[in-house]
Coordinates of C-alpha atoms in Angstrom, one line a residue:
Chain A
M1 CA -118.6 -196.2 -123.8
H2 CA -120.1 -193.4 -120.5
T3 CA -116.9 -192.3 -119.1
M4 CA -116.9 -192.2 -115.2
P5 CA -118.1 -188.6 -114.1
N6 CA -114.6 -188.0 -112.3
S7 CA -116.6 -187.1 -108.7
I8 CA -117.1 -191.2 -108.3
Q9 CA -113.5 -191.6 -108.8
S10 CA -111.4 -189.5 -106.1
S11 CA -114.6 -191.1 -103.4
E12 CA -113.6 -194.0 -102.4
S13 CA -112.3 -194.1 -99.1
N14 CA -111.4 -190.5 -99.1
P15 CA -112.2 -189.1 -95.1
D16 CA -113.0 -185.6 -96.7
I17 CA -116.2 -187.0 -98.3
I18 CA -119.0 -187.0 -96.2
L19 CA -122.2 -188.4 -98.7
D20 CA -121.2 -190.0 -101.2
V21 CA -124.5 -190.9 -103.5
R22 CA -124.0 -193.2 -105.9
K23 CA -127.1 -194.3 -109.4
L24 CA -129.8 -193.2 -106.5
R25 CA -132.9 -194.0 -108.3
T26 CA -135.9 -193.0 -106.1
S27 CA -139.6 -193.7 -107.9
F28 CA -143.3 -192.6 -107.3
R29 CA -146.1 -195.2 -108.0
I30 CA -148.4 -192.9 -110.4
A31 CA -151.5 -194.7 -111.4
G32 CA -150.3 -198.9 -110.6
E33 CA -147.2 -197.5 -112.7
W34 CA -143.5 -197.1 -111.1
H35 CA -142.5 -193.7 -112.9
A36 CA -138.9 -192.2 -111.4
A37 CA -138.6 -188.5 -110.0
V38 CA -135.4 -189.1 -108.9
R39 CA -133.0 -191.1 -111.8
D40 CA -129.5 -192.2 -111.4
I41 CA -127.5 -189.2 -109.9
S42 CA -124.6 -189.1 -108.1
F43 CA -123.4 -186.8 -106.3
T44 CA -120.2 -186.1 -103.8
L45 CA -120.7 -184.1 -101.1
R46 CA -117.0 -182.9 -99.3
R47 CA -117.3 -182.0 -95.3
N48 CA -117.8 -177.6 -94.9
E49 CA -118.8 -177.9 -98.4
T50 CA -122.0 -176.4 -99.9
L51 CA -123.7 -178.3 -103.3
A52 CA -126.4 -176.1 -104.8
L53 CA -128.4 -177.8 -106.4
V54 CA -130.4 -176.2 -108.8
G55 CA -133.2 -176.5 -111.3
E56 CA -137.4 -176.5 -111.1
S57 CA -140.7 -177.3 -109.2
G58 CA -139.7 -180.7 -110.1
C59 CA -137.2 -181.5 -110.6
G60 CA -136.8 -183.2 -108.8
K61 CA -134.5 -181.8 -105.5
S62 CA -136.5 -182.1 -102.4
V63 CA -137.6 -186.5 -103.7
T64 CA -132.9 -186.1 -103.7
A65 CA -133.3 -184.9 -100.1
L66 CA -136.0 -186.8 -98.7
S67 CA -134.2 -189.7 -100.2
V68 CA -130.9 -189.4 -98.7
L69 CA -132.9 -189.5 -95.2
D70 CA -134.9 -192.0 -96.4
L71 CA -138.0 -190.2 -95.5
V72 CA -140.3 -191.0 -98.8
P73 CA -143.5 -192.1 -98.1
S74 CA -143.1 -196.1 -98.5
Q75 CA -146.7 -196.4 -99.7
N76 CA -145.8 -195.1 -102.8
G77 CA -141.8 -194.9 -103.8
R78 CA -138.2 -196.7 -103.5
I79 CA -135.6 -196.3 -103.2
E80 CA -133.2 -197.5 -104.8
A81 CA -129.1 -196.7 -105.2
E82 CA -126.3 -198.1 -105.5
Q83 CA -124.8 -196.2 -102.6
I84 CA -125.7 -193.9 -100.0
Q85 CA -122.5 -193.5 -97.9
F86 CA -122.7 -191.1 -94.8
N87 CA -119.4 -191.1 -93.5
G88 CA -118.0 -193.9 -94.4
R89 CA -121.5 -195.5 -93.7
N90 CA -123.7 -196.8 -97.0
L91 CA -127.6 -195.9 -95.4
L92 CA -128.5 -197.8 -97.4
G93 CA -128.9 -201.2 -95.3
L94 CA -129.8 -199.5 -91.5
S95 CA -132.9 -200.3 -90.0
E96 CA -135.0 -198.3 -89.4
D97 CA -134.0 -197.2 -85.1
E98 CA -130.6 -196.9 -86.9
M99 CA -131.7 -194.3 -89.5
R100 CA -133.9 -191.8 -86.5
E101 CA -130.1 -191.4 -85.4
I102 CA -128.8 -190.7 -88.5
R103 CA -132.3 -188.1 -88.4
G104 CA -131.7 -185.0 -87.5
N105 CA -128.2 -185.6 -85.2
R106 CA -126.5 -187.0 -88.0
I107 CA -127.8 -185.1 -91.1
S108 CA -131.2 -182.8 -90.6
M109 CA -133.2 -181.0 -92.6
I110 CA -134.8 -177.2 -93.7
F111 CA -137.9 -177.2 -94.7
Q112 CA -139.3 -174.4 -97.4
E113 CA -142.0 -173.4 -95.1
P114 CA -141.0 -171.6 -92.1
M115 CA -144.8 -170.6 -91.7
T116 CA -145.6 -174.4 -91.8
A117 CA -142.5 -176.2 -90.7
L118 CA -143.6 -174.9 -87.0
N119 CA -146.3 -176.5 -84.7
P120 CA -148.5 -174.2 -83.6
V121 CA -149.1 -175.2 -80.1
L122 CA -145.7 -175.9 -79.1
S123 CA -143.6 -172.7 -77.4
V124 CA -139.8 -172.6 -80.5
G125 CA -137.6 -173.1 -76.8
H126 CA -139.7 -176.8 -76.8
Q127 CA -139.8 -176.8 -80.8
V128 CA -135.4 -176.1 -80.3
A129 CA -135.2 -178.6 -76.7
E130 CA -137.3 -181.1 -78.1
A131 CA -134.5 -182.5 -80.7
L132 CA -131.9 -181.9 -77.4
L133 CA -134.2 -183.8 -74.9
Y134 CA -134.4 -186.9 -78.1
H135 CA -131.5 -187.0 -79.7
R136 CA -128.9 -186.3 -76.9
D137 CA -128.4 -187.2 -73.2
M138 CA -129.5 -183.8 -71.7
N139 CA -131.8 -183.5 -68.6
K140 CA -134.2 -181.1 -69.8
E141 CA -133.2 -178.0 -68.2
E142 CA -129.7 -178.6 -69.7
A143 CA -131.7 -178.7 -73.0
N144 CA -133.5 -175.3 -72.4
R145 CA -130.7 -174.0 -71.8
A146 CA -129.0 -175.4 -74.9
A147 CA -132.1 -174.7 -77.1
L148 CA -131.4 -171.3 -75.5
E149 CA -127.9 -170.7 -77.1
L150 CA -129.1 -172.3 -80.5
L151 CA -131.4 -169.2 -80.2
D152 CA -129.4 -166.8 -79.5
Q153 CA -126.4 -168.0 -82.4
V154 CA -128.5 -168.3 -84.8
K155 CA -129.4 -164.4 -83.9
I156 CA -132.5 -164.2 -83.1
P157 CA -132.9 -160.6 -81.3
S158 CA -133.8 -160.9 -76.8
A159 CA -134.1 -164.4 -77.8
S160 CA -134.3 -165.0 -73.2
S161 CA -137.4 -163.4 -73.2
R162 CA -138.9 -165.4 -76.9
F163 CA -138.1 -168.8 -75.5
K164 CA -141.9 -169.5 -75.1
E165 CA -143.8 -167.5 -77.3
Y166 CA -145.9 -169.7 -79.9
P167 CA -144.4 -169.8 -83.8
H168 CA -147.4 -167.2 -84.4
Q169 CA -145.9 -164.2 -82.2
F170 CA -142.8 -164.2 -86.0
S171 CA -141.9 -163.3 -88.2
G172 CA -141.3 -165.3 -91.1
G173 CA -137.7 -164.4 -91.5
M174 CA -137.2 -165.3 -87.4
R175 CA -139.4 -168.0 -87.7
Q176 CA -136.9 -169.2 -90.1
R177 CA -134.0 -169.0 -87.2
V178 CA -136.5 -171.6 -85.3
M179 CA -136.2 -174.0 -87.7
I180 CA -132.6 -173.3 -88.6
A181 CA -131.5 -173.4 -84.3
M182 CA -133.9 -177.2 -84.8
A183 CA -131.3 -178.3 -87.5
L184 CA -128.7 -177.5 -85.8
A185 CA -129.5 -178.8 -82.2
C186 CA -127.2 -181.8 -82.1
R187 CA -124.4 -180.2 -84.5
P188 CA -125.1 -181.9 -87.6
D189 CA -122.4 -183.2 -90.1
I190 CA -124.6 -182.4 -93.4
I191 CA -127.3 -179.6 -93.1
L192 CA -130.1 -180.0 -95.7
A193 CA -131.9 -176.8 -96.6
D194 CA -134.9 -177.5 -99.3
E195 CA -135.6 -173.7 -100.0
P196 CA -135.4 -172.5 -96.9
T197 CA -134.9 -168.5 -98.8
T198 CA -137.7 -169.2 -100.8
A199 CA -140.8 -167.7 -98.9
L200 CA -139.0 -164.7 -97.0
D201 CA -138.4 -161.5 -98.8
V202 CA -135.5 -160.3 -100.1
T203 CA -134.2 -158.7 -96.9
I204 CA -135.0 -161.1 -95.2
Q205 CA -133.8 -163.9 -98.7
S206 CA -129.9 -162.3 -97.6
Q207 CA -129.7 -162.4 -93.5
I208 CA -130.4 -166.0 -93.7
L209 CA -128.3 -166.9 -95.9
A210 CA -126.0 -165.0 -93.9
L211 CA -126.5 -166.6 -91.1
L212 CA -126.0 -170.5 -92.5
G213 CA -122.7 -169.2 -94.5
E214 CA -121.6 -168.3 -90.7
L215 CA -122.4 -170.9 -89.2
K216 CA -121.5 -173.3 -91.9
R217 CA -118.1 -172.5 -90.7
D218 CA -118.3 -172.5 -87.8
T219 CA -119.3 -175.3 -87.6
G220 CA -117.3 -176.6 -90.0
M221 CA -120.6 -179.1 -91.5
S222 CA -121.5 -178.9 -95.0
L223 CA -124.3 -177.8 -96.7
I224 CA -127.0 -178.9 -100.0
F225 CA -128.6 -176.6 -100.4
I226 CA -131.8 -177.2 -103.0
T227 CA -132.3 -173.7 -104.7
H228 CA -134.5 -172.7 -108.7
N229 CA -132.8 -169.3 -108.1
L230 CA -129.5 -169.2 -109.3
G231 CA -128.9 -165.7 -107.7
V232 CA -128.5 -167.4 -103.9
V233 CA -126.7 -170.3 -105.9
A234 CA -124.1 -167.4 -107.1
S235 CA -124.1 -166.5 -102.8
I236 CA -123.7 -169.3 -101.4
A237 CA -122.3 -172.1 -102.5
D238 CA -119.1 -173.7 -103.6
R239 CA -120.3 -176.8 -106.0
V240 CA -122.7 -176.3 -108.0
A241 CA -125.7 -179.7 -109.7
V242 CA -128.1 -177.9 -111.7
M243 CA -130.6 -180.8 -112.3
Y244 CA -133.2 -181.0 -114.7
A245 CA -136.1 -183.6 -114.9
G246 CA -134.5 -186.1 -112.6
N247 CA -131.2 -185.9 -113.5
I248 CA -128.2 -184.0 -112.7
V249 CA -127.2 -182.2 -116.2
E250 CA -124.1 -179.6 -115.4
I251 CA -121.8 -180.4 -112.1
A252 CA -119.5 -177.8 -111.5
D253 CA -117.5 -175.2 -109.5
V254 CA -119.8 -172.4 -108.7
D255 CA -117.1 -169.9 -110.0
S256 CA -116.8 -172.9 -113.4
L257 CA -120.6 -172.8 -113.7
F258 CA -120.8 -168.9 -113.8
A259 CA -118.2 -168.3 -116.1
H260 CA -119.0 -171.2 -118.3
P261 CA -122.8 -172.2 -118.2
T262 CA -122.4 -175.3 -120.9
H263 CA -125.2 -177.3 -120.3
P264 CA -128.0 -175.4 -122.9
Y265 CA -130.6 -175.7 -120.1
T266 CA -128.1 -174.3 -117.7
E267 CA -127.5 -171.4 -120.9
A268 CA -131.0 -170.7 -120.6
L269 CA -131.5 -170.4 -116.8
M270 CA -128.6 -167.7 -116.4
R271 CA -130.5 -166.3 -119.5
S272 CA -133.2 -166.0 -117.6
I273 CA -131.9 -164.4 -114.6
P274 CA -133.1 -160.7 -114.6
R275 CA -130.2 -158.4 -114.1
S276 CA -130.3 -155.0 -113.7
D277 CA -126.7 -154.3 -114.4
R278 CA -127.9 -154.9 -118.1
D279 CA -130.8 -153.4 -119.9
T280 CA -132.9 -156.3 -121.8
E281 CA -136.3 -155.1 -123.7
T282 CA -137.2 -158.1 -122.6
L283 CA -137.0 -161.7 -120.1
H284 CA -135.0 -165.0 -121.7
S285 CA -138.2 -167.6 -120.5
I286 CA -137.1 -171.0 -121.5
P287 CA -140.2 -172.1 -124.5
G288 CA -142.0 -175.4 -122.9
Q289 CA -142.7 -177.3 -120.7
V290 CA -140.7 -180.2 -118.4
P291 CA -142.3 -183.4 -119.5
P292 CA -144.4 -185.1 -117.0
I293 CA -142.9 -187.5 -115.1
S294 CA -145.1 -190.1 -115.9
R295 CA -144.5 -189.4 -120.4
M296 CA -140.1 -188.8 -119.9
P297 CA -139.1 -188.8 -123.4
D298 CA -136.1 -191.8 -124.4
G299 CA -132.9 -190.0 -125.4
C300 CA -132.5 -186.7 -123.5
R301 CA -135.0 -185.0 -121.3
F302 CA -134.7 -181.6 -123.0
A303 CA -134.0 -182.1 -126.0
A304 CA -137.6 -181.5 -126.4
R305 CA -136.8 -177.2 -125.3
C306 CA -133.8 -177.7 -126.5
D307 CA -132.3 -175.1 -129.9
L308 CA -128.8 -177.5 -130.5
A309 CA -130.8 -181.4 -129.8
R310 CA -129.6 -183.7 -133.3
P311 CA -131.3 -187.0 -133.7
I312 CA -129.0 -188.4 -131.1
C313 CA -130.4 -186.3 -128.0
R314 CA -133.7 -187.9 -128.9
K315 CA -132.0 -191.7 -128.7
L316 CA -129.6 -191.7 -126.7
D317 CA -129.0 -190.0 -122.8
P318 CA -125.9 -188.2 -122.8
A319 CA -123.9 -189.4 -119.5
L320 CA -122.3 -187.1 -117.2
Q321 CA -119.1 -185.9 -118.3
Q322 CA -115.8 -183.7 -117.7
I323 CA -115.8 -180.5 -120.1
N324 CA -111.9 -181.6 -120.5
A325 CA -109.4 -183.9 -119.8
G326 CA -108.8 -183.0 -115.5
S327 CA -111.6 -181.7 -115.1
T328 CA -114.3 -180.9 -112.2
H329 CA -116.1 -179.4 -114.5
E330 CA -119.1 -181.9 -115.6
V331 CA -122.0 -181.7 -118.1
A332 CA -124.2 -184.4 -120.1
C333 CA -124.9 -182.4 -123.3
W334 CA -123.9 -184.7 -126.5
V335 CA -123.4 -181.5 -128.3
R336 CA -121.6 -180.2 -125.6
G337 CA -120.1 -182.8 -123.6
D338 CA -116.9 -183.8 -125.5
H339 CA -117.6 -186.1 -127.6
D340 CA -117.0 -187.2 -131.4
L341 CA -120.3 -186.6 -132.3
T342 CA -120.5 -188.4 -135.3
A343 CA -118.9 -192.1 -134.0
I344 CA -121.8 -192.2 -131.3
E345 CA -124.5 -191.2 -134.6
D346 CA -122.8 -193.3 -136.9
R347 CA -123.1 -196.4 -133.7
A348 CA -126.1 -195.4 -133.2
N349 CA -127.7 -195.5 -136.2
G350 CA -125.0 -198.8 -137.3
Chain B
M1 CA -127.9 -166.7 -69.3
T2 CA -128.3 -169.1 -66.4
E3 CA -130.0 -166.0 -64.8
K4 CA -133.0 -166.2 -67.2
S5 CA -134.1 -169.9 -66.1
E6 CA -137.2 -168.5 -64.5
N7 CA -138.0 -168.0 -68.6
M8 CA -137.6 -172.1 -69.5
P9 CA -140.8 -172.9 -70.7
A10 CA -143.2 -174.9 -69.7
P11 CA -143.8 -178.0 -69.3
L12 CA -146.0 -179.2 -73.0
S13 CA -148.2 -176.4 -73.3
S14 CA -151.8 -177.6 -74.7
S15 CA -152.9 -174.8 -77.8
A16 CA -152.1 -171.5 -76.6
L17 CA -154.5 -170.0 -79.3
F18 CA -157.0 -172.5 -78.0
Q19 CA -157.0 -170.4 -75.0
E20 CA -156.8 -167.2 -76.2
Q21 CA -160.4 -168.1 -77.3
V22 CA -161.6 -169.6 -75.1
K23 CA -161.1 -166.3 -72.7
R24 CA -162.5 -164.5 -75.8
T25 CA -165.3 -166.2 -75.7
F26 CA -165.7 -165.8 -72.6
R27 CA -165.7 -162.4 -72.7
S28 CA -168.2 -161.7 -75.9
N29 CA -170.3 -164.8 -74.9
K30 CA -172.7 -164.3 -71.5
L31 CA -174.5 -167.9 -71.6
T32 CA -171.2 -169.7 -71.5
G33 CA -169.8 -168.1 -68.7
L34 CA -173.4 -168.7 -67.6
G35 CA -172.9 -172.5 -67.9
A36 CA -169.4 -172.8 -66.3
V37 CA -170.3 -171.1 -63.0
I38 CA -173.5 -173.1 -63.1
F39 CA -171.1 -176.2 -63.5
L40 CA -169.2 -174.9 -61.2
L41 CA -171.7 -175.1 -58.8
V42 CA -173.5 -178.2 -59.3
L43 CA -169.3 -179.5 -59.1
L44 CA -168.9 -177.7 -55.6
A45 CA -172.0 -179.1 -54.7
A46 CA -170.8 -181.9 -55.8
V47 CA -168.2 -182.3 -53.3
F48 CA -169.1 -180.3 -49.8
A49 CA -172.0 -182.5 -50.1
P50 CA -171.6 -184.3 -46.3
L51 CA -171.2 -180.3 -44.8
L52 CA -173.9 -179.0 -47.4
S53 CA -176.4 -181.7 -46.7
T54 CA -178.5 -181.6 -43.4
H55 CA -179.8 -185.3 -43.8
D56 CA -178.0 -189.1 -44.3
P57 CA -179.7 -189.3 -47.1
L58 CA -179.9 -192.7 -46.4
I59 CA -181.3 -192.5 -43.1
Q60 CA -185.5 -193.4 -42.9
N61 CA -188.0 -191.1 -40.9
I62 CA -191.6 -193.2 -41.5
L63 CA -192.7 -190.8 -39.5
D64 CA -191.4 -188.0 -41.3
R65 CA -192.5 -189.3 -44.8
L66 CA -193.7 -187.5 -47.7
E67 CA -193.5 -184.3 -46.4
G68 CA -193.9 -181.5 -48.6
P69 CA -191.1 -178.1 -48.6
S70 CA -190.2 -177.1 -45.0
A71 CA -187.4 -175.1 -42.4
Q72 CA -186.9 -178.8 -42.1
F73 CA -187.0 -180.7 -44.9
W74 CA -185.9 -177.6 -47.9
M75 CA -187.1 -179.6 -50.7
G76 CA -189.0 -181.9 -48.5
T77 CA -189.0 -186.1 -47.9
D78 CA -190.0 -189.0 -49.3
A79 CA -192.2 -191.9 -50.1
Y80 CA -190.0 -193.2 -46.3
G81 CA -188.4 -191.1 -44.8
R82 CA -186.0 -189.8 -46.3
D83 CA -184.3 -186.2 -47.5
I84 CA -184.9 -185.3 -50.8
Y85 CA -181.7 -182.8 -51.3
S86 CA -179.5 -184.4 -49.6
R87 CA -179.9 -186.8 -51.8
L88 CA -180.3 -184.9 -54.5
L89 CA -176.6 -183.6 -53.0
Y90 CA -175.4 -187.7 -52.4
G91 CA -177.1 -187.8 -55.9
A92 CA -174.6 -185.0 -57.4
R93 CA -171.8 -187.2 -56.4
I94 CA -172.9 -190.6 -57.9
S95 CA -173.6 -189.1 -60.8
L96 CA -171.3 -186.9 -61.9
T97 CA -168.5 -190.2 -60.9
I98 CA -169.8 -192.0 -63.8
G99 CA -170.2 -189.1 -65.7
G100 CA -167.2 -187.7 -65.6
V101 CA -164.9 -190.7 -65.1
A102 CA -166.5 -192.4 -68.0
I103 CA -166.0 -189.7 -69.8
L104 CA -162.3 -188.7 -69.0
S105 CA -161.9 -193.0 -70.0
A106 CA -163.1 -192.7 -73.2
M107 CA -162.1 -190.1 -73.8
V108 CA -158.6 -191.1 -73.2
I109 CA -159.2 -194.3 -75.8
G110 CA -161.1 -192.6 -78.1
T111 CA -159.0 -190.1 -78.1
A112 CA -155.5 -192.3 -78.8
I113 CA -157.7 -194.8 -81.1
G114 CA -158.5 -191.7 -83.4
I115 CA -155.2 -190.2 -83.9
I116 CA -153.5 -193.4 -84.4
A117 CA -156.6 -194.9 -86.9
G118 CA -156.0 -191.3 -88.8
Y119 CA -152.0 -190.9 -88.2
Y120 CA -150.8 -194.1 -90.1
G121 CA -154.4 -194.4 -92.6
G122 CA -153.9 -196.9 -94.8
K123 CA -155.7 -200.6 -94.2
V124 CA -155.3 -199.4 -89.9
D125 CA -158.0 -197.3 -90.1
D126 CA -160.1 -198.4 -92.7
V127 CA -159.9 -201.1 -90.0
I128 CA -160.6 -199.6 -87.0
M129 CA -162.4 -196.3 -88.5
Q130 CA -165.1 -200.2 -89.5
F131 CA -166.0 -200.9 -86.5
N132 CA -166.2 -197.5 -84.5
D133 CA -168.8 -196.4 -87.1
I134 CA -170.4 -199.9 -86.3
L135 CA -170.3 -199.4 -82.7
L136 CA -172.0 -195.5 -83.8
A137 CA -175.0 -197.2 -84.9
F138 CA -176.3 -198.1 -82.1
P139 CA -178.3 -195.1 -79.9
T140 CA -176.4 -194.9 -77.3
L141 CA -178.8 -195.9 -74.3
I142 CA -179.5 -198.5 -76.5
L143 CA -176.4 -199.4 -76.0
G144 CA -175.2 -199.3 -72.6
L145 CA -178.7 -200.9 -71.8
I146 CA -176.9 -204.0 -73.6
V147 CA -172.9 -203.7 -72.1
V148 CA -175.2 -203.1 -68.3
A149 CA -177.4 -206.0 -68.9
M150 CA -174.5 -208.0 -69.6
L151 CA -172.7 -206.7 -66.3
G152 CA -175.5 -207.1 -64.5
P153 CA -176.4 -202.8 -62.7
S154 CA -172.6 -201.7 -60.8
M155 CA -171.2 -197.7 -60.5
Q156 CA -168.6 -200.0 -62.2
N157 CA -170.7 -201.1 -64.8
M158 CA -172.6 -197.9 -65.2
I159 CA -169.3 -196.8 -65.8
I160 CA -168.0 -198.9 -68.7
A161 CA -171.2 -199.7 -70.1
I162 CA -171.2 -194.7 -70.8
S163 CA -167.4 -195.1 -71.4
L164 CA -167.9 -197.6 -73.9
T165 CA -171.0 -195.5 -75.8
S166 CA -168.5 -192.5 -75.9
I167 CA -165.9 -193.9 -77.6
P168 CA -166.6 -193.7 -80.9
G169 CA -167.4 -190.4 -81.0
F170 CA -164.5 -189.2 -79.6
A171 CA -162.3 -191.1 -82.2
R172 CA -164.2 -189.9 -84.5
I173 CA -163.2 -186.4 -83.7
A174 CA -159.8 -186.1 -83.0
R175 CA -159.0 -188.5 -85.9
A176 CA -160.5 -185.6 -88.1
P177 CA -158.1 -183.4 -87.1
T178 CA -155.6 -185.7 -87.3
I179 CA -155.6 -186.4 -91.2
V180 CA -155.0 -182.1 -92.2
V181 CA -153.0 -181.9 -89.0
R182 CA -150.7 -185.5 -90.3
E183 CA -150.5 -183.2 -93.8
R184 CA -148.3 -180.2 -91.6
D185 CA -144.8 -180.3 -93.1
F186 CA -143.9 -179.4 -89.2
I187 CA -144.6 -183.6 -88.1
E188 CA -142.1 -184.2 -92.2
A189 CA -139.8 -181.7 -90.0
C190 CA -139.9 -184.2 -86.7
R191 CA -140.1 -187.4 -88.5
A192 CA -136.5 -185.7 -90.5
L193 CA -135.5 -184.9 -87.1
G194 CA -135.9 -188.5 -86.6
Y195 CA -138.6 -189.0 -83.7
R196 CA -140.9 -192.1 -83.0
D197 CA -144.0 -191.8 -84.3
W198 CA -145.1 -192.2 -81.1
R199 CA -143.0 -188.7 -80.1
I200 CA -144.7 -187.5 -83.3
M201 CA -148.2 -188.7 -82.2
V202 CA -148.4 -187.5 -78.3
F203 CA -146.5 -184.4 -78.5
H204 CA -146.3 -183.1 -81.9
I205 CA -150.0 -184.8 -83.3
L206 CA -152.2 -184.3 -79.4
P207 CA -151.5 -181.0 -78.9
N208 CA -153.3 -180.3 -82.3
V209 CA -156.4 -182.6 -81.2
T210 CA -157.3 -181.4 -77.5
S211 CA -159.0 -177.8 -78.5
E212 CA -161.6 -179.9 -80.1
V213 CA -162.1 -183.3 -78.0
L214 CA -162.7 -181.4 -74.8
V215 CA -165.2 -179.7 -76.7
M216 CA -167.1 -182.2 -77.3
A217 CA -166.1 -183.9 -73.3
S218 CA -168.2 -181.3 -71.9
L219 CA -171.4 -182.2 -74.2
W220 CA -171.0 -185.7 -73.9
L221 CA -170.7 -185.0 -70.3
A222 CA -174.2 -184.1 -70.7
T223 CA -174.6 -187.4 -72.6
A224 CA -173.7 -189.5 -70.3
I225 CA -175.4 -187.9 -66.9
R226 CA -178.4 -187.9 -69.2
T227 CA -177.6 -191.3 -69.2
E228 CA -176.6 -192.7 -66.4
A229 CA -180.0 -190.9 -65.1
S230 CA -181.7 -193.5 -67.6
L231 CA -180.3 -196.2 -66.9
S232 CA -181.1 -196.0 -63.2
F233 CA -184.2 -194.9 -63.4
I234 CA -185.3 -198.5 -65.7
G235 CA -183.6 -200.0 -62.8
L236 CA -180.2 -200.6 -64.3
G237 CA -178.5 -198.3 -62.4
V238 CA -176.6 -198.0 -58.9
K239 CA -178.8 -200.2 -56.9
P240 CA -180.2 -198.9 -54.3
P241 CA -180.8 -197.4 -51.3
A242 CA -178.5 -195.2 -52.9
A243 CA -179.2 -192.1 -54.0
T244 CA -179.0 -191.2 -58.4
W245 CA -181.0 -188.8 -59.5
G246 CA -183.1 -191.6 -61.6
G247 CA -183.7 -193.6 -59.1
M248 CA -185.0 -190.5 -56.9
I249 CA -187.3 -189.9 -59.9
R250 CA -188.7 -193.4 -60.6
E251 CA -188.9 -193.9 -56.7
G252 CA -191.6 -190.6 -56.9
F253 CA -192.9 -191.5 -60.0
E254 CA -195.1 -193.4 -57.9
N255 CA -196.4 -190.9 -55.7
I256 CA -196.4 -188.0 -58.8
L257 CA -199.8 -187.3 -58.7
D258 CA -199.8 -186.3 -55.2
N259 CA -196.7 -185.6 -54.2
P260 CA -195.5 -184.1 -57.9
W261 CA -192.4 -182.6 -56.4
L262 CA -189.8 -186.1 -56.0
S263 CA -189.6 -186.1 -59.5
I264 CA -189.3 -182.5 -59.7
F265 CA -186.1 -181.9 -57.5
P266 CA -184.2 -184.7 -59.3
G267 CA -185.5 -184.0 -62.9
L268 CA -184.8 -180.1 -61.9
A269 CA -180.4 -180.9 -61.1
I270 CA -180.1 -183.1 -64.4
L271 CA -181.7 -180.6 -66.2
L272 CA -179.6 -178.2 -64.7
V273 CA -176.2 -180.2 -65.5
V274 CA -177.0 -180.3 -68.5
F275 CA -178.4 -177.4 -69.3
S276 CA -174.7 -176.1 -68.2
L277 CA -172.6 -177.9 -70.0
N278 CA -174.7 -177.8 -73.5
L279 CA -174.1 -173.4 -72.5
L280 CA -170.2 -174.3 -71.6
G281 CA -170.4 -177.2 -74.6
D282 CA -172.1 -174.6 -77.2
G283 CA -170.0 -171.8 -76.3
L284 CA -166.6 -174.3 -76.4
R285 CA -167.5 -175.5 -80.5
D286 CA -167.9 -172.0 -81.4
A287 CA -164.7 -170.4 -80.3
I288 CA -162.6 -172.9 -81.9
D289 CA -165.1 -173.2 -85.3
P290 CA -163.6 -170.7 -87.6
K291 CA -167.1 -170.6 -89.1
T292 CA -169.4 -170.4 -86.4
R293 CA -166.5 -167.2 -84.4
V294 CA -167.0 -164.0 -84.4
D295 CA -163.8 -161.2 -84.2

């Protein structure tokens, strides 16, 4: 009944696909009960591709990234999935030691707050070199030299004289460059960037985006870019997955998404972007709020805030489906998707 | 780029912020500086005791017993005719060695325990800290007394006893900032870089904990020296005839009405060291405590 999303069908042993996540479900224990923060999401990432995960706070974007690296706290968090295939290898069965070989080495991460994501009592050069010392067979001098090259590569001015300086001597943008240098140190296949520009002001933001784009082009790495800012998405992403309350509700190439936003949530998000080229009296906002993780409704989770919602939306959860045959644009919506609604509603009622 | 190799970082420097604060404290707070200078002088006196002393601290000379301060015996002589000044210098060696080694080992062990408890949290934390609290419930002197009484009086056992009494305090002091630092983003970033737990604890949490620990070490060194003197005073310290400050006070006690300087000079020595370490420790504590810091 549910069509398989085409991203899954095409991924079988496709060497072009670096990361293939299927039915990832990450749950947290809240007051003794398990609640899914990410609910059976599937996506693929191609080599040298930038996939943006977009959605508002608490929709599961960051949890998705942490789940890929198995960094969800084990006492209160649980990761289940059909597979998390990285470079043809399923990360799910790996031991903690094997995962440590992947983290920071093959898949690394950039965090949102450059102010707190660097150790305040260690020099920045040291922190970049440490990643190399740890994962690479280098002595201290080689690691320091490579770290200096990395700081140059992320365009920190007079890097050699700033090598020994501490994070508090750097501005937010410069710190984020240091974070990028650390993530880049071992030439990973994938960088997970968790809102790397959110804490920065707009001019710095565009510099960091340009830098990431450049590094991606030069190194051939792939990027998963987590953000709630659609403007940022437009400037950096190749493909976009829109997340809402733990689900991917729409996934498409960036051009297709901006040209034909299909899911009512995506549409609403687009309308909430302030635009200078249009005369608007008020900024559109989406009525209602995201349901709390412990009280998720049945059916489509956006139904309560959706103008188009029909009875079926509150009963059954729609799966991702191509908007038309052969398209790479997929949406999870009963109304906007390619569904024979009357038949489904009849079946649901009968 | 290669000619820049002199710009390579020093290996794992400790907190630059702390160094900055310490410098500022010494500049603004004269008493802290005074404490540091006095303690340094005592330390030098202990190190160079053989050069500075005027007599052998152990040689008895019954003919010169119980003399008052004079040009020959700067601080007089005790009941066996031994030079008090020279005995004080050698006593400083014993007091500072016992205090220093005990506090140093307690600092290393206690900090490790505190960081492990704070980093892992949960049951590990519960078990360690419960045990820690039991040890903390004993007054330092009583606990030291029990240990020395069980092991027998000797320099080594004194060190073990004083060290044991100080470990729980260090564990507590190290645990608190660990719990704070553990939640910071850069620790998550370390995990995302694949670092092992021990590496995160040693290279990333420890440098954030050292300033608190070092301040307490200077304050507790004073306590340790006091404990050592107290144990020596009641005869549980290093065995005579070795010169210890606590032992000298006790020996002087027998003649305190006629020759009070026998106890006064070693008493003053203890006072001076404890006082200087407290000045130093208080100043350093103010330097790292944002509540008392004056900018």
